[in-house]
Amino acid sequence: MSDVLPFRTMAYNNAWANHRLLTACTRLSQDEFTAKRTGFFPSLRATLNHILIIDHFYVDAMEGGTLGPAAFADQEPCATVAALKEAQAAVDQRLLKVVETLDGAGLQRIVSVHRGTSIQRERMDRLLLHLFQHQVHHRGQAHAMLSGTSVSPPQLDEFFSAGEAPLRAAEFAELGWSEEKIWGGSDPAT
């Protein structure tokens, strides 16, 4: 297994989980999407927008940008699920592009994260792991919030099991992916 493969597959799994969760959310009414709920953020809209703006913050840094705290200027840039799904898919594609260009040396590259009053310097591999953990944490909160709506939350706790490939084939087709694209031609069952 290459050094980069776990990061690539995590980025794809991250985008797939976002797609799955936001697709479920498209069945919510606007009132359900914005309703006050228990969580770190007070609604599904606030929680899912938080994931988006943090992705903008870190993906921009990984791309060599200097967006920094300007990413947080609007805490809820997407008022609707449709807008959020489109914006999240776009930043997920940017993250996939970042990881698709990485090699072993790229994982060790130092990324400058503009924090406003300072610049944090972090290795790419550590920054990617931080971002994936952030996504999992807040998607879990959104998943729990979704449980209190008229829409059943989708399964998000799997990681591309080889035997379950047929169960995700339709979603992969929607995303323009294949098992081979994600695993780079390696056999995921070995």
Tab-separated table of C-alpha atoms in Angstrom:
chain	number	residue	atom	x	y	z
A	1	MET	CA	0.000	0.000	0.000
A	2	SER	CA	1.354	3.427	-0.863
A	3	ASP	CA	1.774	6.097	1.812
A	4	VAL	CA	-0.827	8.234	0.057
A	5	LEU	CA	-3.584	5.620	-0.396
A	6	PRO	CA	-5.091	5.956	3.109
A	7	PHE	CA	-5.362	9.731	2.663
A	8	ARG	CA	-6.892	9.362	-0.815
A	9	THR	CA	-9.452	6.850	0.388
A	10	MET	CA	-10.297	9.009	3.422
A	11	ALA	CA	-10.884	11.992	1.119
A	12	TYR	CA	-13.189	9.923	-1.082
A	13	ASN	CA	-15.002	8.477	1.924
A	14	ASN	CA	-15.387	11.992	3.296
A	15	ALA	CA	-16.943	13.252	0.054
A	16	TRP	CA	-19.200	10.186	-0.164
A	17	ALA	CA	-20.420	10.640	3.435
A	18	ASN	CA	-21.131	14.316	2.755
A	19	HIS	CA	-23.030	13.371	-0.404
A	20	ARG	CA	-25.004	10.719	1.436
A	21	LEU	CA	-25.877	12.975	4.390
A	22	LEU	CA	-26.777	16.006	2.285
A	23	THR	CA	-28.849	13.890	-0.103
A	24	ALA	CA	-30.883	12.745	2.896
A	25	CYS	CA	-31.202	16.359	4.050
A	26	THR	CA	-32.691	17.387	0.688
A	27	ARG	CA	-35.863	15.620	1.828
A	28	LEU	CA	-36.218	17.987	4.815
A	29	SER	CA	-38.516	20.976	4.779
A	30	GLN	CA	-36.757	24.321	5.206
A	31	ASP	CA	-38.319	24.548	8.688
A	32	GLU	CA	-36.826	21.176	9.668
A	33	PHE	CA	-33.445	22.213	8.257
A	34	THR	CA	-33.352	25.401	10.341
A	35	ALA	CA	-35.172	24.158	13.475
A	36	LYS	CA	-33.391	24.516	16.811
A	37	ARG	CA	-31.813	21.200	17.817
A	38	THR	CA	-29.460	19.893	20.459
A	39	GLY	CA	-25.835	19.883	19.358
A	40	PHE	CA	-22.669	21.954	19.366
A	41	PHE	CA	-24.363	24.145	16.754
A	42	PRO	CA	-28.077	24.917	17.157
A	43	SER	CA	-29.458	23.479	13.890
A	44	LEU	CA	-28.706	21.209	10.977
A	45	ARG	CA	-28.141	24.273	8.817
A	46	ALA	CA	-25.619	25.723	11.280
A	47	THR	CA	-23.806	22.397	11.754
A	48	LEU	CA	-23.527	21.583	8.061
A	49	ASN	CA	-22.475	25.143	7.199
A	50	HIS	CA	-19.764	24.873	9.865
A	51	ILE	CA	-18.355	21.802	8.124
A	52	LEU	CA	-18.359	23.754	4.861
A	53	ILE	CA	-16.576	26.866	6.121
A	54	ILE	CA	-13.911	24.861	7.950
A	55	ASP	CA	-13.343	22.877	4.764
A	56	HIS	CA	-12.909	26.159	2.869
A	57	PHE	CA	-10.420	27.334	5.505
A	58	TYR	CA	-8.206	24.236	5.425
A	59	VAL	CA	-8.511	23.260	1.761
A	60	ASP	CA	-7.539	26.808	0.790
A	61	ALA	CA	-4.428	26.500	2.959
A	62	MET	CA	-3.582	23.108	1.434
A	63	GLU	CA	-3.871	24.687	-2.010
A	64	GLY	CA	-1.391	27.402	-0.944
A	65	GLY	CA	-4.016	30.104	-0.437
A	66	THR	CA	-4.268	32.770	2.217
A	67	LEU	CA	-8.030	32.888	2.864
A	68	GLY	CA	-7.540	32.429	6.581
A	69	PRO	CA	-10.201	33.796	8.958
A	70	ALA	CA	-12.107	35.355	6.057
A	71	ALA	CA	-13.550	31.834	5.676
A	72	PHE	CA	-15.514	32.479	8.877
A	73	ALA	CA	-16.952	35.865	7.870
A	74	ASP	CA	-20.344	34.318	7.154
A	75	GLN	CA	-21.095	31.489	9.585
A	76	GLU	CA	-23.996	30.208	7.456
A	77	PRO	CA	-23.225	31.033	3.817
A	78	CYS	CA	-25.778	28.517	2.508
A	79	ALA	CA	-29.395	29.134	3.488
A	80	THR	CA	-30.798	26.009	1.818
A	81	VAL	CA	-29.830	22.355	1.631
A	82	ALA	CA	-29.589	22.598	-2.158
A	83	ALA	CA	-27.064	25.439	-1.958
A	84	LEU	CA	-25.142	23.659	0.783
A	85	LYS	CA	-25.004	20.381	-1.132
A	86	GLU	CA	-23.604	22.153	-4.191
A	87	ALA	CA	-21.035	24.150	-2.191
A	88	GLN	CA	-19.930	21.103	-0.178
A	89	ALA	CA	-19.527	19.015	-3.337
A	90	ALA	CA	-17.333	21.765	-4.813
A	91	VAL	CA	-14.996	21.932	-1.825
A	92	ASP	CA	-14.941	18.129	-1.615
A	93	GLN	CA	-13.757	18.095	-5.252
A	94	ARG	CA	-11.026	20.578	-4.374
A	95	LEU	CA	-9.880	18.340	-1.505
A	96	LEU	CA	-9.876	15.305	-3.794
A	97	LYS	CA	-7.704	17.241	-6.241
A	98	VAL	CA	-5.267	18.053	-3.426
A	99	VAL	CA	-4.912	14.426	-2.347
A	100	GLU	CA	-4.807	13.095	-5.926
A	101	THR	CA	-1.648	15.143	-6.549
A	102	LEU	CA	0.133	14.020	-3.376
A	103	ASP	CA	3.043	11.656	-3.127
A	104	GLY	CA	5.084	10.641	-0.082
A	105	ALA	CA	7.021	13.914	-0.124
A	106	GLY	CA	3.786	15.879	-0.522
A	107	LEU	CA	2.449	14.335	2.688
A	108	GLN	CA	5.476	15.796	4.473
A	109	ARG	CA	5.084	19.250	2.890
A	110	ILE	CA	4.587	22.082	5.350
A	111	VAL	CA	1.290	23.927	4.876
A	112	SER	CA	0.908	27.538	6.011
A	113	VAL	CA	-2.428	28.029	7.735
A	114	HIS	CA	-3.254	31.721	8.003
A	115	ARG	CA	-4.812	32.321	11.421
A	116	GLY	CA	-5.159	36.109	11.225
A	117	THR	CA	-2.558	37.196	13.762
A	118	SER	CA	-0.205	34.291	13.046
A	119	ILE	CA	0.641	31.613	10.533
A	120	GLN	CA	0.513	28.035	11.757
A	121	ARG	CA	2.827	25.666	9.948
A	122	GLU	CA	1.641	22.065	9.831
A	123	ARG	CA	2.613	18.983	7.844
A	124	MET	CA	0.107	18.030	5.151
A	125	ASP	CA	-0.514	14.543	6.567
A	126	ARG	CA	-1.353	15.930	10.017
A	127	LEU	CA	-3.566	18.647	8.557
A	128	LEU	CA	-5.489	16.125	6.447
A	129	LEU	CA	-6.061	13.871	9.462
A	130	HIS	CA	-7.247	16.884	11.456
A	131	LEU	CA	-9.699	17.855	8.726
A	132	PHE	CA	-11.065	14.316	8.370
A	133	GLN	CA	-11.564	14.079	12.137
A	134	HIS	CA	-13.374	17.430	12.137
A	135	GLN	CA	-15.704	16.231	9.392
A	136	VAL	CA	-16.485	12.930	11.129
A	137	HIS	CA	-17.167	14.689	14.422
A	138	HIS	CA	-19.635	17.223	13.048
A	139	ARG	CA	-21.259	14.834	10.560
A	140	GLY	CA	-21.998	12.634	13.552
A	141	GLN	CA	-23.730	15.538	15.257
A	142	ALA	CA	-25.740	16.276	12.116
A	143	HIS	CA	-26.611	12.588	11.847
A	144	ALA	CA	-28.000	12.619	15.395
A	145	MET	CA	-29.965	15.799	14.659
A	146	LEU	CA	-31.399	14.220	11.531
A	147	SER	CA	-32.712	11.380	13.704
A	148	GLY	CA	-35.130	13.892	15.233
A	149	THR	CA	-36.700	14.797	11.876
A	150	SER	CA	-39.073	13.161	9.418
A	151	VAL	CA	-36.043	11.862	7.445
A	152	SER	CA	-34.162	8.742	8.511
A	153	PRO	CA	-30.413	9.349	8.695
A	154	PRO	CA	-28.283	7.403	6.209
A	155	GLN	CA	-25.633	4.911	7.258
A	156	LEU	CA	-22.316	6.733	7.557
A	157	ASP	CA	-20.278	4.377	9.728
A	158	GLU	CA	-18.752	2.166	7.069
A	159	PHE	CA	-15.539	2.542	5.130
A	160	PHE	CA	-15.865	1.131	1.640
A	161	SER	CA	-16.032	-2.552	2.592
A	162	ALA	CA	-15.251	-4.572	-0.537
A	163	GLY	CA	-18.284	-6.811	-0.042
A	164	GLU	CA	-20.602	-3.809	0.105
A	165	ALA	CA	-19.514	-2.247	-3.196
A	166	PRO	CA	-22.839	-3.121	-4.872
A	167	LEU	CA	-24.694	-1.207	-2.135
A	168	ARG	CA	-22.916	2.036	-3.023
A	169	ALA	CA	-22.697	1.564	-6.792
A	170	ALA	CA	-25.589	3.934	-7.560
A	171	GLU	CA	-24.101	6.694	-5.395
A	172	PHE	CA	-20.681	6.171	-6.964
A	173	ALA	CA	-22.301	6.487	-10.386
A	174	GLU	CA	-23.893	9.795	-9.290
A	175	LEU	CA	-20.475	11.004	-8.202
A	176	GLY	CA	-18.694	9.720	-11.326
A	177	TRP	CA	-16.511	7.317	-9.320
A	178	SER	CA	-15.577	3.668	-9.442
A	179	GLU	CA	-14.002	1.337	-6.909
A	180	GLU	CA	-10.881	1.240	-9.078
A	181	LYS	CA	-10.666	5.043	-9.164
A	182	ILE	CA	-10.683	5.216	-5.377
A	183	TRP	CA	-8.380	2.288	-4.705
A	184	GLY	CA	-6.016	3.094	-7.570
A	185	GLY	CA	-6.355	-0.331	-9.172
A	186	SER	CA	-5.390	-2.182	-5.973
A	187	ASP	CA	-7.606	-4.918	-4.624
A	188	PRO	CA	-9.449	-3.486	-1.600
A	189	ALA	CA	-10.090	-7.000	-0.267
A	190	THR	CA	-6.379	-7.672	0.322
